[in-house]
Amino acid sequence: MPVNRSGAPASHRPLGILAALPQELGDLIEAMRAESGVRTITHGQRDYHLGTVHGAPCVVTLARIGKVAAAATVSALIHAFDVDAVVFTGVAGGVGGDVRVGDIVVADALLQHDLDASPLFPRFEVPLLGVSRFAADAALADRLAAACERFVAEEGVASAARFGTREPRVHRGLIVSGDQFVASAAGVNALRDALPDALAVEMEGAAIAQVCHEYGVPCAVVRTISDTADDHAPESFVSFLTEIAGAYSNAILTRFLDARTAQV
């Protein structure tokens, strides 16, 4: 059963927005401070920032890195802050053959690539839950993808020129998560062999999707590709995170939140 502790209609409840690292949130908290002011609540050693941004009530926070950190954070968003939906933004390594640095991936489904309780349960399946691939909320993912497409149409050429990347493309499909930074040709090829339809790899999304699935809360995940998860990943990741990640997140979330406000 979906959680709604306040009893308020969904249109009055905040959206939860989170990322693993501060660079991945861009200027979202500063935009909130300028628009409505920010009320910050510390809960479970994390700061949750409450306010309105682009006309939408939001709770913005950092999950930190890894599946446990992400699961703990999204659980707090659901139970302590009564969010009506969750959006996770950040960067990821490209796995799909046509996914390149600078592209954007919106998850249709998420899976934990390092979960293996076989032979007791099938590889990748969450024990006692019977699910390996957790679907993103279709409507939320559609709106997030539409925001990405608008960003590409309006700023894609200029962004590519500014950052020295190719013009971004938007992909939809499977994002996989695990508690490891995949940074070798052997590692990324193993993922491709085991999960041929995987588009991107990161360290939080599938855990968030599982928690949201269990509590009936819509979630969506968007990732900008910072590296190709191979031997060049460490330097590519750091450079992309520092120079590009925030600009992409700002552009995508601005369009997403503007559209969300217009629908209310």
mmCIF file with all atom_site columns, C-alpha atoms in Angstrom, residues 42-242:
data_model
loop_
_atom_site.group_PDB
_atom_site.id
_atom_site.type_symbol
_atom_site.label_atom_id
_atom_site.label_alt_id
_atom_site.label_comp_id
_atom_site.label_asym_id
_atom_site.label_entity_id
_atom_site.label_seq_id
_atom_site.pdbx_PDB_ins_code
_atom_site.Cartn_x
_atom_site.Cartn_y
_atom_site.Cartn_z
_atom_site.occupancy
_atom_site.B_iso_or_equiv
_atom_site.pdbx_formal_charge
_atom_site.auth_seq_id
_atom_site.auth_comp_id
_atom_site.auth_asym_id
_atom_site.auth_atom_id
_atom_site.pdbx_PDB_model_num
ATOM 1   C CA . THR A 1 42  ? 19.073 16.990  9.880   1.00 0.00 ? 42  THR A CA 1
ATOM 2   C CA . HIS A 1 43  ? 17.869 13.403  10.054  1.00 0.00 ? 43  HIS A CA 1
ATOM 3   C CA . GLY A 1 44  ? 20.011 10.265  10.136  1.00 0.00 ? 44  GLY A CA 1
ATOM 4   C CA . GLN A 1 45  ? 23.229 12.270  9.621   1.00 0.00 ? 45  GLN A CA 1
ATOM 5   C CA . ARG A 1 46  ? 21.883 13.831  6.424   1.00 0.00 ? 46  ARG A CA 1
ATOM 6   C CA . ASP A 1 47  ? 20.605 17.324  5.695   1.00 0.00 ? 47  ASP A CA 1
ATOM 7   C CA . TYR A 1 48  ? 17.182 17.490  4.052   1.00 0.00 ? 48  TYR A CA 1
ATOM 8   C CA . HIS A 1 49  ? 16.414 20.830  2.395   1.00 0.00 ? 49  HIS A CA 1
ATOM 9   C CA . LEU A 1 50  ? 12.725 21.764  2.220   1.00 0.00 ? 50  LEU A CA 1
ATOM 10  C CA . GLY A 1 51  ? 11.315 24.518  0.038   1.00 0.00 ? 51  GLY A CA 1
ATOM 11  C CA . THR A 1 52  ? 9.907  25.386  -3.357  1.00 0.00 ? 52  THR A CA 1
ATOM 12  C CA . VAL A 1 53  ? 11.923 25.354  -6.560  1.00 0.00 ? 53  VAL A CA 1
ATOM 13  C CA . HIS A 1 54  ? 10.516 26.224  -9.977  1.00 0.00 ? 54  HIS A CA 1
ATOM 14  C CA . GLY A 1 55  ? 7.122  26.355  -8.315  1.00 0.00 ? 55  GLY A CA 1
ATOM 15  C CA . ALA A 1 56  ? 7.247  22.788  -7.009  1.00 0.00 ? 56  ALA A CA 1
ATOM 16  C CA . PRO A 1 57  ? 7.455  21.841  -3.303  1.00 0.00 ? 57  PRO A CA 1
ATOM 17  C CA . CYS A 1 58  ? 10.547 19.666  -2.894  1.00 0.00 ? 58  CYS A CA 1
ATOM 18  C CA . VAL A 1 59  ? 12.779 17.945  -0.379  1.00 0.00 ? 59  VAL A CA 1
ATOM 19  C CA . VAL A 1 60  ? 16.357 17.845  -1.689  1.00 0.00 ? 60  VAL A CA 1
ATOM 20  C CA . THR A 1 61  ? 19.134 15.779  -0.152  1.00 0.00 ? 61  THR A CA 1
ATOM 21  C CA . LEU A 1 62  ? 22.334 13.837  -0.763  1.00 0.00 ? 62  LEU A CA 1
ATOM 22  C CA . ALA A 1 63  ? 22.074 10.066  -0.537  1.00 0.00 ? 63  ALA A CA 1
ATOM 23  C CA . ARG A 1 64  ? 25.847 9.599   -0.490  1.00 0.00 ? 64  ARG A CA 1
ATOM 24  C CA . ILE A 1 65  ? 27.426 6.706   -2.369  1.00 0.00 ? 65  ILE A CA 1
ATOM 25  C CA . GLY A 1 66  ? 26.287 3.085   -2.440  1.00 0.00 ? 66  GLY A CA 1
ATOM 26  C CA . LYS A 1 67  ? 23.145 1.016   -2.164  1.00 0.00 ? 67  LYS A CA 1
ATOM 27  C CA . VAL A 1 68  ? 22.742 1.032   1.625   1.00 0.00 ? 68  VAL A CA 1
ATOM 28  C CA . ALA A 1 69  ? 23.203 4.801   1.815   1.00 0.00 ? 69  ALA A CA 1
ATOM 29  C CA . ALA A 1 70  ? 20.675 5.304   -0.966  1.00 0.00 ? 70  ALA A CA 1
ATOM 30  C CA . ALA A 1 71  ? 18.121 2.954   0.594   1.00 0.00 ? 71  ALA A CA 1
ATOM 31  C CA . ALA A 1 72  ? 18.402 4.650   3.987   1.00 0.00 ? 72  ALA A CA 1
ATOM 32  C CA . THR A 1 73  ? 17.969 8.095   2.449   1.00 0.00 ? 73  THR A CA 1
ATOM 33  C CA . VAL A 1 74  ? 14.955 7.294   0.311   1.00 0.00 ? 74  VAL A CA 1
ATOM 34  C CA . SER A 1 75  ? 13.301 5.519   3.246   1.00 0.00 ? 75  SER A CA 1
ATOM 35  C CA . ALA A 1 76  ? 13.643 8.747   5.250   1.00 0.00 ? 76  ALA A CA 1
ATOM 36  C CA . LEU A 1 77  ? 12.198 10.774  2.373   1.00 0.00 ? 77  LEU A CA 1
ATOM 37  C CA . ILE A 1 78  ? 9.163  8.489   2.363   1.00 0.00 ? 78  ILE A CA 1
ATOM 38  C CA . HIS A 1 79  ? 8.573  8.157   6.099   1.00 0.00 ? 79  HIS A CA 1
ATOM 39  C CA . ALA A 1 80  ? 9.896  11.379  7.628   1.00 0.00 ? 80  ALA A CA 1
ATOM 40  C CA . PHE A 1 81  ? 9.072  13.804  4.803   1.00 0.00 ? 81  PHE A CA 1
ATOM 41  C CA . ASP A 1 82  ? 6.057  12.142  3.153   1.00 0.00 ? 82  ASP A CA 1
ATOM 42  C CA . VAL A 1 83  ? 7.207  12.701  -0.417  1.00 0.00 ? 83  VAL A CA 1
ATOM 43  C CA . ASP A 1 84  ? 4.733  11.728  -3.114  1.00 0.00 ? 84  ASP A CA 1
ATOM 44  C CA . ALA A 1 85  ? 7.450  10.634  -5.586  1.00 0.00 ? 85  ALA A CA 1
ATOM 45  C CA . VAL A 1 86  ? 11.233 10.356  -5.841  1.00 0.00 ? 86  VAL A CA 1
ATOM 46  C CA . VAL A 1 87  ? 13.648 11.451  -8.569  1.00 0.00 ? 87  VAL A CA 1
ATOM 47  C CA . PHE A 1 88  ? 17.313 10.479  -8.487  1.00 0.00 ? 88  PHE A CA 1
ATOM 48  C CA . THR A 1 89  ? 19.795 12.398  -10.634 1.00 0.00 ? 89  THR A CA 1
ATOM 49  C CA . GLY A 1 90  ? 23.484 11.897  -11.204 1.00 0.00 ? 90  GLY A CA 1
ATOM 50  C CA . VAL A 1 91  ? 26.163 10.386  -13.411 1.00 0.00 ? 91  VAL A CA 1
ATOM 51  C CA . ALA A 1 92  ? 26.863 6.820   -14.497 1.00 0.00 ? 92  ALA A CA 1
ATOM 52  C CA . GLY A 1 93  ? 29.196 4.707   -16.573 1.00 0.00 ? 93  GLY A CA 1
ATOM 53  C CA . GLY A 1 94  ? 28.084 3.796   -20.070 1.00 0.00 ? 94  GLY A CA 1
ATOM 54  C CA . VAL A 1 95  ? 27.570 0.090   -20.740 1.00 0.00 ? 95  VAL A CA 1
ATOM 55  C CA . GLY A 1 96  ? 25.381 -0.073  -23.851 1.00 0.00 ? 96  GLY A CA 1
ATOM 56  C CA . GLY A 1 97  ? 27.268 -0.174  -27.128 1.00 0.00 ? 97  GLY A CA 1
ATOM 57  C CA . ASP A 1 98  ? 25.765 3.061   -28.448 1.00 0.00 ? 98  ASP A CA 1
ATOM 58  C CA . VAL A 1 99  ? 25.890 4.952   -25.130 1.00 0.00 ? 99  VAL A CA 1
ATOM 59  C CA . ARG A 1 100 ? 28.624 7.581   -25.106 1.00 0.00 ? 100 ARG A CA 1
ATOM 60  C CA . VAL A 1 101 ? 30.027 10.148  -22.681 1.00 0.00 ? 101 VAL A CA 1
ATOM 61  C CA . GLY A 1 102 ? 27.618 13.078  -22.486 1.00 0.00 ? 102 GLY A CA 1
ATOM 62  C CA . ASP A 1 103 ? 24.538 10.998  -23.307 1.00 0.00 ? 103 ASP A CA 1
ATOM 63  C CA . ILE A 1 104 ? 21.592 10.815  -20.910 1.00 0.00 ? 104 ILE A CA 1
ATOM 64  C CA . VAL A 1 105 ? 19.893 7.617   -19.742 1.00 0.00 ? 105 VAL A CA 1
ATOM 65  C CA . VAL A 1 106 ? 16.430 7.543   -18.180 1.00 0.00 ? 106 VAL A CA 1
ATOM 66  C CA . ALA A 1 107 ? 15.690 4.243   -16.460 1.00 0.00 ? 107 ALA A CA 1
ATOM 67  C CA . ASP A 1 108 ? 12.735 2.116   -17.483 1.00 0.00 ? 108 ASP A CA 1
ATOM 68  C CA . ALA A 1 109 ? 13.976 -0.577  -15.092 1.00 0.00 ? 109 ALA A CA 1
ATOM 69  C CA . LEU A 1 110 ? 16.739 -0.996  -12.511 1.00 0.00 ? 110 LEU A CA 1
ATOM 70  C CA . LEU A 1 111 ? 18.597 -4.088  -11.294 1.00 0.00 ? 111 LEU A CA 1
ATOM 71  C CA . GLN A 1 112 ? 21.327 -4.890  -8.740  1.00 0.00 ? 112 GLN A CA 1
ATOM 72  C CA . HIS A 1 113 ? 24.103 -6.459  -10.800 1.00 0.00 ? 113 HIS A CA 1
ATOM 73  C CA . ASP A 1 114 ? 26.058 -7.638  -7.743  1.00 0.00 ? 114 ASP A CA 1
ATOM 74  C CA . LEU A 1 115 ? 23.145 -9.467  -6.074  1.00 0.00 ? 115 LEU A CA 1
ATOM 75  C CA . ASP A 1 116 ? 23.564 -13.243 -6.281  1.00 0.00 ? 116 ASP A CA 1
ATOM 76  C CA . ALA A 1 117 ? 21.945 -15.581 -3.745  1.00 0.00 ? 117 ALA A CA 1
ATOM 77  C CA . SER A 1 118 ? 22.140 -18.575 -6.069  1.00 0.00 ? 118 SER A CA 1
ATOM 78  C CA . PRO A 1 119 ? 21.534 -21.475 -5.903  1.00 0.00 ? 119 PRO A CA 1
ATOM 79  C CA . LEU A 1 120 ? 18.877 -20.563 -3.344  1.00 0.00 ? 120 LEU A CA 1
ATOM 80  C CA . PHE A 1 121 ? 17.421 -17.856 -5.583  1.00 0.00 ? 121 PHE A CA 1
ATOM 81  C CA . PRO A 1 122 ? 18.047 -16.892 -9.211  1.00 0.00 ? 122 PRO A CA 1
ATOM 82  C CA . ARG A 1 123 ? 20.954 -14.554 -9.828  1.00 0.00 ? 123 ARG A CA 1
ATOM 83  C CA . PHE A 1 124 ? 19.937 -10.864 -9.537  1.00 0.00 ? 124 PHE A CA 1
ATOM 84  C CA . GLU A 1 125 ? 16.611 -11.700 -7.859  1.00 0.00 ? 125 GLU A CA 1
ATOM 85  C CA . VAL A 1 126 ? 15.918 -10.050 -4.490  1.00 0.00 ? 126 VAL A CA 1
ATOM 86  C CA . PRO A 1 127 ? 15.354 -12.962 -2.088  1.00 0.00 ? 127 PRO A CA 1
ATOM 87  C CA . LEU A 1 128 ? 11.786 -13.387 -0.809  1.00 0.00 ? 128 LEU A CA 1
ATOM 88  C CA . LEU A 1 129 ? 10.583 -10.558 -3.050  1.00 0.00 ? 129 LEU A CA 1
ATOM 89  C CA . GLY A 1 130 ? 10.738 -12.429 -6.340  1.00 0.00 ? 130 GLY A CA 1
ATOM 90  C CA . VAL A 1 131 ? 11.826 -9.385  -8.346  1.00 0.00 ? 131 VAL A CA 1
ATOM 91  C CA . SER A 1 132 ? 15.099 -8.664  -10.108 1.00 0.00 ? 132 SER A CA 1
ATOM 92  C CA . ARG A 1 133 ? 14.117 -5.752  -12.350 1.00 0.00 ? 133 ARG A CA 1
ATOM 93  C CA . PHE A 1 134 ? 12.312 -2.912  -10.633 1.00 0.00 ? 134 PHE A CA 1
ATOM 94  C CA . ALA A 1 135 ? 10.267 -0.785  -13.006 1.00 0.00 ? 135 ALA A CA 1
ATOM 95  C CA . ALA A 1 136 ? 10.531 2.974   -12.820 1.00 0.00 ? 136 ALA A CA 1
ATOM 96  C CA . ASP A 1 137 ? 7.183  4.723   -12.639 1.00 0.00 ? 137 ASP A CA 1
ATOM 97  C CA . ALA A 1 138 ? 6.180  4.998   -16.299 1.00 0.00 ? 138 ALA A CA 1
ATOM 98  C CA . ALA A 1 139 ? 4.501  8.408   -16.102 1.00 0.00 ? 139 ALA A CA 1
ATOM 99  C CA . LEU A 1 140 ? 7.309  9.933   -14.030 1.00 0.00 ? 140 LEU A CA 1
ATOM 100 C CA . ALA A 1 141 ? 9.984  8.469   -16.316 1.00 0.00 ? 141 ALA A CA 1
ATOM 101 C CA . ASP A 1 142 ? 8.120  9.770   -19.374 1.00 0.00 ? 142 ASP A CA 1
ATOM 102 C CA . ARG A 1 143 ? 8.067  13.292  -17.941 1.00 0.00 ? 143 ARG A CA 1
ATOM 103 C CA . LEU A 1 144 ? 11.742 13.069  -17.006 1.00 0.00 ? 144 LEU A CA 1
ATOM 104 C CA . ALA A 1 145 ? 12.644 11.833  -20.493 1.00 0.00 ? 145 ALA A CA 1
ATOM 105 C CA . ALA A 1 146 ? 10.600 14.652  -22.029 1.00 0.00 ? 146 ALA A CA 1
ATOM 106 C CA . ALA A 1 147 ? 12.602 17.156  -19.959 1.00 0.00 ? 147 ALA A CA 1
ATOM 107 C CA . CYS A 1 148 ? 15.814 15.553  -21.207 1.00 0.00 ? 148 CYS A CA 1
ATOM 108 C CA . GLU A 1 149 ? 14.643 15.750  -24.819 1.00 0.00 ? 149 GLU A CA 1
ATOM 109 C CA . ARG A 1 150 ? 13.778 19.431  -24.383 1.00 0.00 ? 150 ARG A CA 1
ATOM 110 C CA . PHE A 1 151 ? 17.226 20.096  -22.940 1.00 0.00 ? 151 PHE A CA 1
ATOM 111 C CA . VAL A 1 152 ? 18.885 18.350  -25.885 1.00 0.00 ? 152 VAL A CA 1
ATOM 112 C CA . ALA A 1 153 ? 16.721 20.200  -28.421 1.00 0.00 ? 153 ALA A CA 1
ATOM 113 C CA . GLU A 1 154 ? 17.281 23.595  -26.821 1.00 0.00 ? 154 GLU A CA 1
ATOM 114 C CA . GLU A 1 155 ? 20.840 23.366  -25.481 1.00 0.00 ? 155 GLU A CA 1
ATOM 115 C CA . GLY A 1 156 ? 22.406 20.176  -26.807 1.00 0.00 ? 156 GLY A CA 1
ATOM 116 C CA . VAL A 1 157 ? 24.554 21.728  -29.522 1.00 0.00 ? 157 VAL A CA 1
ATOM 117 C CA . ALA A 1 158 ? 25.707 24.580  -27.286 1.00 0.00 ? 158 ALA A CA 1
ATOM 118 C CA . SER A 1 159 ? 26.456 22.202  -24.390 1.00 0.00 ? 159 SER A CA 1
ATOM 119 C CA . ALA A 1 160 ? 28.511 19.925  -26.619 1.00 0.00 ? 160 ALA A CA 1
ATOM 120 C CA . ALA A 1 161 ? 30.539 22.881  -27.868 1.00 0.00 ? 161 ALA A CA 1
ATOM 121 C CA . ARG A 1 162 ? 30.966 24.285  -24.367 1.00 0.00 ? 162 ARG A CA 1
ATOM 122 C CA . PHE A 1 163 ? 32.186 21.047  -22.802 1.00 0.00 ? 163 PHE A CA 1
ATOM 123 C CA . GLY A 1 164 ? 33.912 19.417  -25.756 1.00 0.00 ? 164 GLY A CA 1
ATOM 124 C CA . THR A 1 165 ? 31.580 16.415  -25.861 1.00 0.00 ? 165 THR A CA 1
ATOM 125 C CA . ARG A 1 166 ? 29.362 15.157  -28.638 1.00 0.00 ? 166 ARG A CA 1
ATOM 126 C CA . GLU A 1 167 ? 25.775 16.357  -28.813 1.00 0.00 ? 167 GLU A CA 1
ATOM 127 C CA . PRO A 1 168 ? 23.916 14.366  -26.133 1.00 0.00 ? 168 PRO A CA 1
ATOM 128 C CA . ARG A 1 169 ? 21.367 11.706  -26.969 1.00 0.00 ? 169 ARG A CA 1
ATOM 129 C CA . VAL A 1 170 ? 18.620 10.441  -24.676 1.00 0.00 ? 170 VAL A CA 1
ATOM 130 C CA . HIS A 1 171 ? 18.280 6.697   -24.062 1.00 0.00 ? 171 HIS A CA 1
ATOM 131 C CA . ARG A 1 172 ? 15.606 4.690   -22.234 1.00 0.00 ? 172 ARG A CA 1
ATOM 132 C CA . GLY A 1 173 ? 16.184 1.267   -20.723 1.00 0.00 ? 173 GLY A CA 1
ATOM 133 C CA . LEU A 1 174 ? 17.924 -0.748  -18.017 1.00 0.00 ? 174 LEU A CA 1
ATOM 134 C CA . ILE A 1 175 ? 20.265 0.849   -15.479 1.00 0.00 ? 175 ILE A CA 1
ATOM 135 C CA . VAL A 1 176 ? 22.203 -1.521  -13.215 1.00 0.00 ? 176 VAL A CA 1
ATOM 136 C CA . SER A 1 177 ? 23.576 -0.773  -9.752  1.00 0.00 ? 177 SER A CA 1
ATOM 137 C CA . GLY A 1 178 ? 26.198 -2.308  -7.490  1.00 0.00 ? 178 GLY A CA 1
ATOM 138 C CA . ASP A 1 179 ? 28.528 -1.488  -4.630  1.00 0.00 ? 179 ASP A CA 1
ATOM 139 C CA . GLN A 1 180 ? 31.571 -1.125  -6.841  1.00 0.00 ? 180 GLN A CA 1
ATOM 140 C CA . PHE A 1 181 ? 32.928 1.520   -9.192  1.00 0.00 ? 181 PHE A CA 1
ATOM 141 C CA . VAL A 1 182 ? 33.266 -0.353  -12.476 1.00 0.00 ? 182 VAL A CA 1
ATOM 142 C CA . ALA A 1 183 ? 36.507 0.867   -14.020 1.00 0.00 ? 183 ALA A CA 1
ATOM 143 C CA . SER A 1 184 ? 38.022 -1.836  -16.206 1.00 0.00 ? 184 SER A CA 1
ATOM 144 C CA . ALA A 1 185 ? 37.416 -3.359  -19.607 1.00 0.00 ? 185 ALA A CA 1
ATOM 145 C CA . ALA A 1 186 ? 37.022 -6.750  -17.936 1.00 0.00 ? 186 ALA A CA 1
ATOM 146 C CA . GLY A 1 187 ? 34.431 -5.379  -15.522 1.00 0.00 ? 187 GLY A CA 1
ATOM 147 C CA . VAL A 1 188 ? 32.279 -3.643  -18.109 1.00 0.00 ? 188 VAL A CA 1
ATOM 148 C CA . ASN A 1 189 ? 32.506 -6.589  -20.503 1.00 0.00 ? 189 ASN A CA 1
ATOM 149 C CA . ALA A 1 190 ? 31.340 -8.921  -17.733 1.00 0.00 ? 190 ALA A CA 1
ATOM 150 C CA . LEU A 1 191 ? 28.292 -6.700  -17.273 1.00 0.00 ? 191 LEU A CA 1
ATOM 151 C CA . ARG A 1 192 ? 27.602 -6.746  -21.009 1.00 0.00 ? 192 ARG A CA 1
ATOM 152 C CA . ASP A 1 193 ? 27.822 -10.535 -21.075 1.00 0.00 ? 193 ASP A CA 1
ATOM 153 C CA . ALA A 1 194 ? 25.529 -11.012 -18.071 1.00 0.00 ? 194 ALA A CA 1
ATOM 154 C CA . LEU A 1 195 ? 23.085 -8.209  -18.905 1.00 0.00 ? 195 LEU A CA 1
ATOM 155 C CA . PRO A 1 196 ? 23.197 -7.469  -22.643 1.00 0.00 ? 196 PRO A CA 1
ATOM 156 C CA . ASP A 1 197 ? 20.446 -4.847  -22.447 1.00 0.00 ? 197 ASP A CA 1
ATOM 157 C CA . ALA A 1 198 ? 22.097 -2.779  -19.691 1.00 0.00 ? 198 ALA A CA 1
ATOM 158 C CA . LEU A 1 199 ? 22.690 0.812   -20.770 1.00 0.00 ? 199 LEU A CA 1
ATOM 159 C CA . ALA A 1 200 ? 24.475 2.264   -17.721 1.00 0.00 ? 200 ALA A CA 1
ATOM 160 C CA . VAL A 1 201 ? 26.015 1.252   -14.407 1.00 0.00 ? 201 VAL A CA 1
ATOM 161 C CA . GLU A 1 202 ? 26.046 3.194   -11.133 1.00 0.00 ? 202 GLU A CA 1
ATOM 162 C CA . MET A 1 203 ? 25.864 2.559   -7.384  1.00 0.00 ? 203 MET A CA 1
ATOM 163 C CA . GLU A 1 204 ? 22.453 3.642   -6.042  1.00 0.00 ? 204 GLU A CA 1
ATOM 164 C CA . GLY A 1 205 ? 19.476 3.555   -8.401  1.00 0.00 ? 205 GLY A CA 1
ATOM 165 C CA . ALA A 1 206 ? 18.300 -0.040  -8.047  1.00 0.00 ? 206 ALA A CA 1
ATOM 166 C CA . ALA A 1 207 ? 18.305 0.211   -4.248  1.00 0.00 ? 207 ALA A CA 1
ATOM 167 C CA . ILE A 1 208 ? 16.121 3.307   -4.446  1.00 0.00 ? 208 ILE A CA 1
ATOM 168 C CA . ALA A 1 209 ? 13.819 1.559   -6.898  1.00 0.00 ? 209 ALA A CA 1
ATOM 169 C CA . GLN A 1 210 ? 13.451 -1.442  -4.578  1.00 0.00 ? 210 GLN A CA 1
ATOM 170 C CA . VAL A 1 211 ? 12.532 0.677   -1.561  1.00 0.00 ? 211 VAL A CA 1
ATOM 171 C CA . CYS A 1 212 ? 10.048 2.695   -3.606  1.00 0.00 ? 212 CYS A CA 1
ATOM 172 C CA . HIS A 1 213 ? 8.567  -0.525  -4.992  1.00 0.00 ? 213 HIS A CA 1
ATOM 173 C CA . GLU A 1 214 ? 8.050  -1.947  -1.515  1.00 0.00 ? 214 GLU A CA 1
ATOM 174 C CA . TYR A 1 215 ? 6.341  1.224   -0.268  1.00 0.00 ? 215 TYR A CA 1
ATOM 175 C CA . GLY A 1 216 ? 4.353  1.990   -3.409  1.00 0.00 ? 216 GLY A CA 1
ATOM 176 C CA . VAL A 1 217 ? 6.058  5.322   -4.083  1.00 0.00 ? 217 VAL A CA 1
ATOM 177 C CA . PRO A 1 218 ? 6.689  6.354   -7.713  1.00 0.00 ? 218 PRO A CA 1
ATOM 178 C CA . CYS A 1 219 ? 10.339 6.802   -8.610  1.00 0.00 ? 219 CYS A CA 1
ATOM 179 C CA . ALA A 1 220 ? 12.426 7.716   -11.634 1.00 0.00 ? 220 ALA A CA 1
ATOM 180 C CA . VAL A 1 221 ? 16.174 7.800   -12.245 1.00 0.00 ? 221 VAL A CA 1
ATOM 181 C CA . VAL A 1 222 ? 18.127 9.908   -14.741 1.00 0.00 ? 222 VAL A CA 1
ATOM 182 C CA . ARG A 1 223 ? 21.855 9.530   -15.325 1.00 0.00 ? 223 ARG A CA 1
ATOM 183 C CA . THR A 1 224 ? 24.279 11.473  -17.477 1.00 0.00 ? 224 THR A CA 1
ATOM 184 C CA . ILE A 1 225 ? 27.090 9.318   -18.815 1.00 0.00 ? 225 ILE A CA 1
ATOM 185 C CA . SER A 1 226 ? 30.400 10.481  -17.345 1.00 0.00 ? 226 SER A CA 1
ATOM 186 C CA . ASP A 1 227 ? 32.632 7.621   -18.504 1.00 0.00 ? 227 ASP A CA 1
ATOM 187 C CA . THR A 1 228 ? 32.552 4.261   -20.267 1.00 0.00 ? 228 THR A CA 1
ATOM 188 C CA . ALA A 1 229 ? 33.200 2.154   -17.135 1.00 0.00 ? 229 ALA A CA 1
ATOM 189 C CA . ASP A 1 230 ? 36.548 0.968   -18.509 1.00 0.00 ? 230 ASP A CA 1
ATOM 190 C CA . ASP A 1 231 ? 40.188 1.642   -17.650 1.00 0.00 ? 231 ASP A CA 1
ATOM 191 C CA . HIS A 1 232 ? 39.762 5.351   -18.436 1.00 0.00 ? 232 HIS A CA 1
ATOM 192 C CA . ALA A 1 233 ? 36.790 5.715   -16.088 1.00 0.00 ? 233 ALA A CA 1
ATOM 193 C CA . PRO A 1 234 ? 38.511 7.263   -13.027 1.00 0.00 ? 234 PRO A CA 1
ATOM 194 C CA . GLU A 1 235 ? 39.912 10.339  -14.783 1.00 0.00 ? 235 GLU A CA 1
ATOM 195 C CA . SER A 1 236 ? 36.866 10.754  -17.034 1.00 0.00 ? 236 SER A CA 1
ATOM 196 C CA . PHE A 1 237 ? 34.502 10.515  -14.058 1.00 0.00 ? 237 PHE A CA 1
ATOM 197 C CA . VAL A 1 238 ? 36.320 13.164  -12.004 1.00 0.00 ? 238 VAL A CA 1
ATOM 198 C CA . SER A 1 239 ? 36.554 15.584  -14.921 1.00 0.00 ? 239 SER A CA 1
ATOM 199 C CA . PHE A 1 240 ? 32.908 15.149  -15.928 1.00 0.00 ? 240 PHE A CA 1
ATOM 200 C CA . LEU A 1 241 ? 31.676 15.422  -12.347 1.00 0.00 ? 241 LEU A CA 1
ATOM 201 C CA . THR A 1 242 ? 33.571 18.658  -11.779 1.00 0.00 ? 242 THR A CA 1
#
